[in-house]
XYZ file of C-alpha atoms in Angstrom:
569
model
C -1.477 37.591 11.112
C -4.714 36.297 10.651
C -5.098 32.537 10.374
C -7.823 32.563 8.349
C -9.722 34.743 5.891
C -13.711 34.948 6.498
C -14.842 33.208 3.391
C -11.562 30.563 3.376
C -10.740 29.501 6.473
C -7.704 27.885 7.066
C -7.954 25.592 9.838
C -10.315 22.521 10.536
C -14.014 23.900 11.171
C -15.338 20.456 12.155
C -14.346 17.205 14.238
C -13.647 15.209 11.221
C -11.767 17.264 9.718
C -9.991 17.341 13.011
C -9.468 13.841 12.918
C -8.364 13.644 8.974
C -5.525 16.017 10.445
C -5.001 13.227 13.200
C -4.934 10.614 10.292
C -2.782 12.734 7.528
C 0.187 14.569 10.362
C -0.157 12.364 13.124
C -1.008 8.486 12.897
C 2.107 7.808 10.083
C 4.756 8.837 12.848
C 4.520 5.990 15.067
C 7.885 4.583 14.731
C 9.376 1.703 16.755
C 11.626 -1.169 16.094
C 10.759 -3.228 13.303
C 12.174 -5.656 10.785
C 10.508 -4.185 7.640
C 7.871 -6.040 5.230
C 4.547 -5.327 4.433
C 0.772 -4.426 6.532
C 1.559 -4.881 9.945
C 5.074 -5.719 9.691
C 5.737 -1.812 9.340
C 4.427 -0.362 12.834
C 2.681 3.017 11.487
C 0.369 0.742 9.673
C -1.281 -0.036 13.129
C -1.774 3.578 14.139
C -2.935 4.536 10.836
C -5.623 1.802 10.613
C -6.408 2.639 14.555
C -7.107 6.477 13.346
C -9.275 5.428 9.963
C -11.424 3.292 12.268
C -12.294 6.028 14.379
C -13.120 8.154 11.376
C -15.178 5.345 10.031
C -16.928 4.823 13.243
C -17.238 8.435 13.788
C -19.026 8.651 10.218
C -21.621 5.930 10.928
C -22.387 7.208 13.875
C -22.665 10.891 12.494
C -24.975 9.307 9.774
C -27.204 7.830 11.914
C -28.024 11.133 13.152
C -29.172 12.650 10.078
C -31.789 12.336 7.744
C -30.194 12.093 4.961
C -27.762 9.855 2.810
C -25.269 11.749 0.487
C -23.505 9.535 -1.605
C -21.669 10.616 -5.204
C -23.293 10.871 -8.025
C -21.269 7.609 -9.286
C -21.861 5.868 -6.159
C -23.324 2.715 -8.318
C -20.117 2.251 -10.282
C -17.903 2.636 -7.106
C -20.138 0.001 -5.799
C -19.365 -2.419 -8.790
C -15.477 -2.970 -7.181
C -16.453 -4.531 -3.724
C -19.096 -6.552 -5.027
C -17.233 -8.352 -8.178
C -14.525 -8.632 -5.499
C -16.596 -10.318 -3.391
C -18.769 -12.343 -5.738
C -15.140 -13.664 -7.522
C -14.584 -14.830 -4.005
C -17.340 -16.458 -3.415
C -16.996 -18.285 -6.614
C -13.379 -19.040 -6.650
C -13.141 -20.460 -2.979
C -10.757 -18.858 -0.509
C -7.609 -20.696 -0.537
C -6.358 -18.476 2.606
C -8.651 -17.845 5.206
C -6.925 -15.342 7.034
C -5.495 -13.642 3.876
C -8.597 -13.604 2.302
C -10.404 -11.772 5.975
C -7.905 -9.202 5.904
C -8.279 -8.267 2.433
C -11.727 -8.434 2.335
C -11.717 -5.968 5.578
C -9.262 -3.312 3.650
C -11.259 -3.191 0.886
C -14.755 -2.461 2.869
C -13.196 -0.481 5.333
C -11.740 1.781 2.807
C -15.645 1.960 0.870
C -17.713 2.674 4.397
C -14.161 5.445 5.004
C -14.802 7.182 1.169
C -18.862 7.154 1.456
C -18.557 8.013 5.370
C -16.801 11.419 4.412
C -19.299 12.513 1.960
C -21.987 12.618 4.587
C -20.502 15.700 6.235
C -21.390 18.174 3.148
C -17.713 19.588 3.394
C -18.042 22.400 0.979
C -14.198 23.448 1.141
C -12.301 20.866 0.291
C -9.089 23.295 0.125
C -8.473 22.882 3.903
C -8.104 18.836 3.744
C -5.976 19.379 0.764
C -3.794 21.695 2.945
C -3.118 19.069 5.667
C -2.086 16.738 2.862
C 0.201 19.506 1.906
C 1.563 20.050 5.610
C 2.407 16.078 5.856
C 4.425 15.848 2.707
C 6.584 19.145 4.357
C 6.626 16.611 7.439
C 7.788 13.567 5.755
C 10.219 15.668 3.421
C 11.844 16.825 6.261
C 12.072 12.748 7.452
C 13.917 12.266 3.869
C 16.563 15.300 4.865
C 17.744 14.103 7.695
C 18.017 10.492 6.388
C 19.575 11.812 3.090
C 22.293 13.576 4.991
C 22.647 11.571 7.746
C 21.719 14.054 10.261
C 22.184 13.602 13.757
C 18.695 14.303 14.692
C 16.245 11.878 16.596
C 18.508 9.100 15.380
C 16.717 6.521 17.698
C 13.170 7.218 15.916
C 13.867 8.181 12.698
C 14.761 5.006 10.434
C 18.060 4.527 8.467
C 19.061 2.361 6.349
C 22.804 1.243 5.340
C 22.594 2.628 1.851
C 22.318 6.712 2.335
C 18.554 7.138 0.125
C 14.956 8.861 1.404
C 12.830 5.902 2.473
C 10.894 8.142 4.881
C 8.907 6.381 7.387
C 7.521 4.423 4.811
C 11.004 2.414 4.543
C 10.682 1.856 0.784
C 11.578 4.374 -1.654
C 9.190 4.477 -4.329
C 6.366 4.377 -1.784
C 7.877 7.658 -0.449
C 8.496 8.762 -3.620
C 4.642 8.789 -4.655
C 3.793 10.395 -1.923
C 5.862 13.234 -2.121
C 4.802 13.450 -5.848
C 1.574 13.618 -4.802
C 1.949 15.988 -1.922
C 3.679 18.079 -4.792
C 1.164 18.300 -7.119
C -1.068 19.398 -4.221
C 1.077 22.296 -3.467
C 0.969 23.511 -7.074
C -2.965 23.036 -7.084
C -3.322 24.965 -3.741
C -1.000 27.886 -5.224
C -3.943 28.208 -7.754
C -6.750 28.016 -5.614
C -8.627 31.264 -3.795
C -7.514 29.643 -0.391
C -3.858 30.847 -1.205
C -5.337 34.260 -2.653
C -3.942 37.527 -0.438
C -1.759 35.045 1.833
C 1.912 35.756 1.332
C 2.961 33.183 4.201
C 0.551 30.600 2.646
C 2.201 30.737 -0.824
C 5.715 30.900 0.306
C 4.756 27.308 2.903
C 3.449 25.826 -0.002
C 6.523 26.862 -2.487
C 8.908 25.928 0.532
C 6.936 21.891 0.594
C 7.433 22.245 -3.667
C 10.958 23.000 -2.852
C 11.944 20.391 -0.187
C 9.567 17.628 -1.497
C 10.789 18.061 -5.055
C 14.462 17.980 -3.675
C 14.050 14.478 -1.846
C 12.037 13.050 -4.349
C 14.103 13.542 -7.096
C 17.175 11.988 -4.713
C 15.483 8.955 -4.151
C 16.024 8.065 -8.211
C 12.250 7.070 -8.712
C 11.081 6.614 -12.118
C 7.254 6.462 -10.730
C 7.970 9.492 -8.683
C 9.672 11.754 -11.578
C 7.382 10.413 -14.482
C 3.981 10.655 -12.258
C 5.177 14.435 -11.225
C 5.769 15.275 -14.601
C 2.715 14.006 -16.543
C 0.345 15.359 -12.896
C 2.155 19.258 -13.345
C 1.020 19.111 -17.288
C -2.300 18.142 -16.272
C -2.611 20.710 -13.928
C -1.246 23.584 -15.891
C -4.026 22.427 -18.763
C -6.446 22.030 -16.425
C -6.111 25.135 -14.798
C -4.851 27.484 -17.572
C -6.937 30.503 -17.232
C -5.954 30.505 -13.605
C -2.561 29.655 -14.196
C -2.333 33.289 -16.327
C -3.959 35.083 -13.658
C -1.269 33.870 -11.127
C 1.750 33.449 -13.636
C 4.445 34.383 -11.584
C 3.139 32.293 -8.327
C 3.465 29.212 -11.514
C 6.784 30.392 -12.304
C 8.067 30.541 -9.024
C 6.868 26.866 -8.321
C 8.303 25.530 -11.825
C 11.878 27.213 -11.206
C 11.961 26.050 -7.698
C 11.379 22.535 -9.217
C 14.160 22.696 -11.397
C 16.643 24.421 -9.239
C 15.761 21.239 -6.281
C 15.945 18.438 -9.191
C 19.503 20.131 -10.589
C 20.410 19.817 -6.677
C 19.479 16.239 -6.088
C 21.015 14.897 -10.241
C 22.783 12.102 -8.574
C 18.932 11.119 -7.985
C 18.070 11.976 -12.074
C 21.074 9.665 -12.783
C 19.970 6.566 -10.790
C 16.734 7.398 -12.707
C 17.836 7.410 -16.436
C 20.249 4.454 -15.616
C 17.442 2.224 -14.393
C 14.902 3.607 -17.478
C 17.939 2.361 -19.599
C 18.645 -1.012 -18.094
C 14.596 -1.704 -18.310
C 14.356 -1.370 -21.881
C 17.908 -2.385 -22.640
C 17.282 -6.401 -24.227
C 13.683 -8.484 -24.082
C 13.028 -9.516 -20.239
C 15.861 -7.926 -19.062
C 14.171 -6.412 -16.217
C 12.315 -8.630 -13.610
C 8.971 -6.316 -14.157
C 8.389 -7.603 -17.691
C 8.894 -11.459 -16.802
C 6.182 -10.940 -13.983
C 3.571 -9.385 -15.701
C 4.636 -12.200 -18.589
C 3.744 -14.736 -16.176
C 1.073 -13.357 -14.226
C -1.210 -13.045 -17.299
C -0.661 -16.809 -18.026
C -1.674 -17.063 -14.485
C -4.274 -15.243 -15.410
C -5.432 -17.211 -18.133
C -5.525 -20.605 -16.724
C -8.738 -19.111 -14.723
C -9.759 -16.420 -16.405
C -13.785 -16.003 -15.385
C -13.585 -16.537 -11.737
C -10.116 -16.625 -10.611
C -7.924 -18.637 -8.594
C -9.084 -17.605 -5.044
C -7.709 -14.886 -2.691
C -4.279 -15.851 -1.434
C -3.620 -17.891 -4.801
C -1.018 -16.153 -6.099
C 1.922 -17.478 -4.711
C 0.851 -21.056 -6.026
C -0.387 -19.970 -9.424
C 2.400 -17.409 -10.335
C 5.324 -20.193 -9.548
C 3.341 -23.048 -11.754
C 3.175 -20.648 -14.342
C 6.660 -19.263 -13.908
C 7.896 -22.700 -14.262
C 6.626 -22.857 -18.030
C 7.467 -19.771 -18.709
C 10.964 -20.043 -17.577
C 11.747 -23.103 -19.915
C 10.815 -21.478 -22.985
C 12.668 -18.146 -21.651
C 16.159 -19.860 -19.919
C 18.391 -16.387 -19.677
C 14.977 -14.528 -18.360
C 15.754 -12.328 -15.724
C 13.489 -13.371 -13.189
C 13.605 -13.074 -9.523
C 13.839 -16.025 -7.163
C 10.690 -15.188 -4.751
C 7.585 -12.816 -5.599
C 4.517 -12.405 -3.513
C 2.799 -9.699 -5.612
C 3.212 -9.338 -9.510
C 3.663 -5.421 -9.068
C 0.538 -5.049 -10.640
C -2.955 -4.435 -8.737
C -4.875 -5.228 -11.694
C -3.029 -8.556 -12.574
C -3.142 -9.314 -8.618
C -6.888 -9.098 -8.926
C -7.042 -10.779 -12.112
C -5.174 -13.939 -11.139
C -7.328 -14.151 -7.858
C -10.396 -12.738 -8.729
C -10.492 -13.039 -12.263
C -12.363 -11.117 -14.425
C -15.547 -10.539 -12.052
C -12.939 -8.688 -9.514
C -11.174 -7.339 -12.703
C -14.331 -5.770 -14.128
C -15.589 -4.603 -10.829
C -12.117 -2.555 -10.927
C -12.714 -1.308 -14.056
C -16.294 -0.237 -14.229
C -15.331 2.000 -10.922
C -12.287 3.131 -12.130
C -14.802 4.319 -15.800
C -17.405 5.292 -13.441
C -14.561 8.515 -12.145
C -13.744 8.911 -16.104
C -17.524 9.346 -16.772
C -18.080 11.635 -13.921
C -15.260 13.849 -14.809
C -16.562 13.430 -18.523
C -20.086 14.389 -17.544
C -19.787 17.246 -15.667
C -16.700 18.635 -17.585
C -14.936 20.992 -15.067
C -11.647 22.203 -15.130
C -11.423 21.179 -10.917
C -11.659 17.321 -12.340
C -9.182 17.187 -14.211
C -6.842 18.768 -11.557
C -8.185 16.199 -9.277
C -7.137 13.105 -11.380
C -3.616 14.800 -11.494
C -3.965 14.734 -7.715
C -4.679 10.723 -7.848
C -2.000 10.013 -10.407
C 1.229 9.550 -8.561
C -0.084 6.798 -6.704
C -2.800 5.309 -9.236
C 0.489 5.227 -12.006
C 2.108 3.368 -8.801
C -0.382 0.570 -7.902
C 0.332 -0.879 -11.611
C 4.018 -0.995 -11.131
C 4.247 -2.221 -7.641
C 2.144 -2.551 -4.622
C 2.003 0.224 -2.144
C -1.346 -0.245 -0.406
C 0.014 -3.336 0.889
C 3.300 -1.686 2.565
C 1.534 1.320 2.915
C -2.076 1.961 4.359
C -1.775 5.363 4.830
C -1.693 5.674 0.714
C -5.072 3.838 0.804
C -6.316 6.227 2.696
C -4.564 9.101 1.550
C -6.001 7.514 -2.565
C -9.572 7.527 -0.815
C -9.559 11.206 0.345
C -8.101 12.342 -2.709
C -10.934 10.429 -4.640
C -13.510 11.797 -2.245
C -12.447 15.224 -2.781
C -12.800 15.206 -6.546
C -16.489 13.655 -6.128
C -17.669 15.865 -3.517
C -18.791 18.423 -5.601
C -21.595 16.476 -7.194
C -23.961 14.307 -5.336
C -27.220 12.559 -4.586
C -28.846 13.101 -1.493
C -31.827 10.418 -0.591
C -33.655 9.750 2.159
C -32.703 8.240 5.058
C -35.286 5.767 6.180
C -33.580 3.515 8.780
C -36.054 3.483 11.910
C -34.854 5.249 15.354
C -34.173 1.444 16.350
C -32.547 0.311 13.576
C -30.447 3.897 13.399
C -29.458 2.857 17.015
C -28.534 -0.289 16.441
C -26.213 0.798 14.024
C -24.612 3.427 16.469
C -24.152 0.592 18.473
C -22.762 -1.718 16.367
C -20.226 0.877 15.395
C -19.080 1.424 18.873
C -18.732 -1.977 19.459
C -16.683 -2.585 15.889
C -14.587 0.250 17.076
C -13.476 -1.237 20.573
C -12.562 -4.784 19.198
C -10.793 -2.781 16.477
C -8.864 -0.909 19.031
C -8.357 -3.982 21.154
C -6.925 -6.209 17.953
C -4.801 -3.057 16.679
C -3.331 -2.519 20.523
C -2.566 -6.567 20.542
C -1.444 -6.647 17.453
C 1.228 -3.511 18.038
C 2.335 -6.138 21.187
C 2.210 -9.151 18.928
C 4.679 -7.129 16.369
C 7.185 -6.092 19.300
C 7.421 -9.633 20.088
C 8.190 -11.165 16.804
C 11.000 -8.278 16.196
C 12.358 -8.845 19.745
C 12.634 -12.506 19.036
C 13.965 -12.600 15.598
C 16.410 -9.704 16.294
C 17.973 -11.143 19.981
C 18.912 -14.414 18.406
C 15.569 -15.554 19.053
C 16.245 -15.718 23.094
C 13.379 -13.751 23.923
C 10.819 -16.385 26.103
C 7.703 -14.413 26.083
C 5.820 -15.064 22.570
C 2.361 -15.167 23.711
C 0.973 -11.949 22.107
C 2.249 -13.326 18.773
C 0.963 -16.601 18.894
C -2.526 -15.813 19.434
C -2.694 -12.670 17.286
C -4.877 -13.585 14.492
C -2.763 -11.215 11.914
C 0.499 -12.915 13.117
C -0.126 -16.696 14.093
C 0.751 -18.811 11.352
C 3.686 -16.935 10.826
C 4.473 -17.096 14.773
C 3.897 -20.772 14.795
C 6.101 -21.094 11.960
C 8.814 -19.525 14.003
C 8.283 -21.365 16.891
C 8.285 -24.623 14.297
C 11.638 -23.148 13.105
C 13.555 -22.987 16.413
C 12.048 -26.832 17.307
C 13.609 -27.690 13.680
C 17.097 -26.673 14.769
C 17.022 -27.548 17.923
C 16.300 -31.224 17.054
C 19.120 -30.778 14.148
C 21.361 -29.559 16.791
C 20.456 -32.618 19.169
C 20.136 -35.541 16.729
C 16.782 -36.406 17.893
C 15.486 -38.083 14.709
C 12.088 -38.777 16.452
C 11.027 -35.161 16.539
C 12.875 -34.047 13.437
C 10.111 -36.113 11.452
C 7.350 -34.494 13.851
C 8.213 -31.117 12.715
C 9.199 -32.322 9.419
C 5.436 -33.417 8.977
C 4.035 -30.358 10.439
C 6.159 -28.322 7.875
C 4.426 -30.360 5.198
C 1.319 -29.713 6.648
C 1.904 -26.364 6.117
C 3.478 -26.775 2.753
C 0.232 -28.041 1.328
C -1.533 -24.660 2.482
C 0.887 -22.175 0.785
C 3.955 -23.102 -1.206
C 6.271 -20.428 0.561
C 10.153 -20.559 -0.024
C 11.034 -20.929 3.562
C 8.793 -23.472 4.049
C 10.627 -25.768 1.328
C 14.220 -24.530 2.782
C 12.693 -25.597 6.377
C 11.845 -29.618 5.091
C 15.074 -29.890 2.619
C 17.019 -28.950 5.765
C 15.256 -31.436 7.811
C 16.067 -34.521 5.860
C 19.232 -33.146 5.260
C 19.394 -33.886 8.700
C 18.066 -37.472 8.817
C 20.561 -38.228 5.598
C 16.746 -38.877 3.529
C 18.755 -38.065 0.180
C 15.568 -39.470 -1.742
C 13.088 -37.051 0.066
C 15.513 -34.525 0.209
C 15.663 -34.529 -3.754
C 11.844 -35.179 -4.183
C 11.042 -32.072 -2.212
C 14.291 -29.792 -4.369
C 12.532 -31.289 -7.446
C 9.061 -30.134 -6.178
C 10.211 -26.175 -5.465
C 11.706 -26.006 -8.509
C 7.959 -26.539 -10.451
C 7.590 -23.121 -8.086
C 10.757 -21.259 -7.756
C 12.384 -22.541 -11.069
C 15.501 -19.108 -10.846
C 16.139 -19.720 -7.344
C 19.949 -20.470 -7.493
C 19.967 -22.212 -4.336
C 17.329 -24.382 -5.223
C 18.907 -25.594 -8.829
C 22.259 -26.303 -7.048
C 20.797 -28.442 -4.757
C 19.270 -29.927 -7.555
C 22.048 -30.507 -9.331
C 23.546 -32.247 -6.580
C 21.127 -34.735 -6.305
C 21.410 -35.229 -10.157
C 25.208 -35.647 -9.555
C 24.146 -38.071 -6.280
C 22.171 -40.302 -8.449
């Protein structure tokens, strides 16, 4: 059986395509023990960034050897996003330098990644989409193992106490938005010339659609179900002429989707139950309260925002006023993101950051309307699941894989109409940029390797009842330094409490109070309250408790402590 036709080869044809295969098919499957969370707390994000950094460095190297600079037709609109955010961060200030650094690196690396892909003049992007389908099947199989608790790769594939499919992402909706994207890509490729007269490829696409649909529906994700239905409708409308020519394949795909959904009907029941609960009463769902509080925080500094890293403090202060107005509202005890990416940037970057994002977004819609090709509406459908997910949760903070997948799909959308400009850089400048790219690549790989070691040290320390002795990597790592210092000081706190060492307790409490001034984290309040309780300083404990309720008014433990203070007085 031939692996390719002369006109539409299936295998990667350029080094950049092989690197994308490494990104989509290999990098997310670095799975070692972790406590979960976001960012590099999830180990697979480290390897995803390693491969993405390699792609970025190769793209810069390749560009410096070309005489052309290739840009999407709406490149000015796209550049409004980083410009707006950088301008907002410069005017509003930086409340948390480490958060600011990693947030900006995350954004700028994504911009370079996107623009770098255009330099290779890839004409057949269906091969890239096929890589995404292959990745979808792999992740779907991981989901099947988790759903049926199969005794396969038990020390490698993560399991949860509840039987659900979280995949390597360890979060249901993140898994669902990826699988839905893969399903839509598979349906799209069924209509493309790459699948014509290739029965084995169509069979592979239909198998992927079936397995991915079953796992996605079984998760009970509203995000996956809604974006999947809307995405399929957009595909069928955009490619209606191809649908009529390939009606047997499309009917087969739709029947398989319905059968797989029926087999996973328990997931559908969960989806409908959650949807009913969300609309049952005003503010009955926590997200409604979160959005209202976030909007209130935004209106306090609407132009330039409060500064990157300020969300926790500003959301907390705004939640107090909201809680006084709606004391029966369902509110979370702790939140680090408003479950909406636009609101997050609105609070921290104000209208400057928000306008940059919106200009970039509308430039893509302008691109689709200007060129009016059926494929462009289809590509918008492929972007829908992850884009929709960013408006109800924070997938990019949990999975960097989603970030680079979304950028790749955006590249596929914009790739057919480009602007070609002359590379006017001198030979010396091109060589210097190449050298800089190699240097940054080396530094990045060292940092990512060091972060992997730090992450494992933290896991061992916390999972082994804090018996691990070696903590040097975590304490010296830029990403984990603050968190590691807090853990070390927390052990000193508990040790001082156990030994009734009042002098050491005072020193440790002072350290935690200085950290609290930087960021009002719930755990820091807890540490200080425990310290003053051990010192038997009721007044200070009650002062800190009252202050903590300014940020976490719905926290039951803090409210109970406050009631104890009122009773004591």
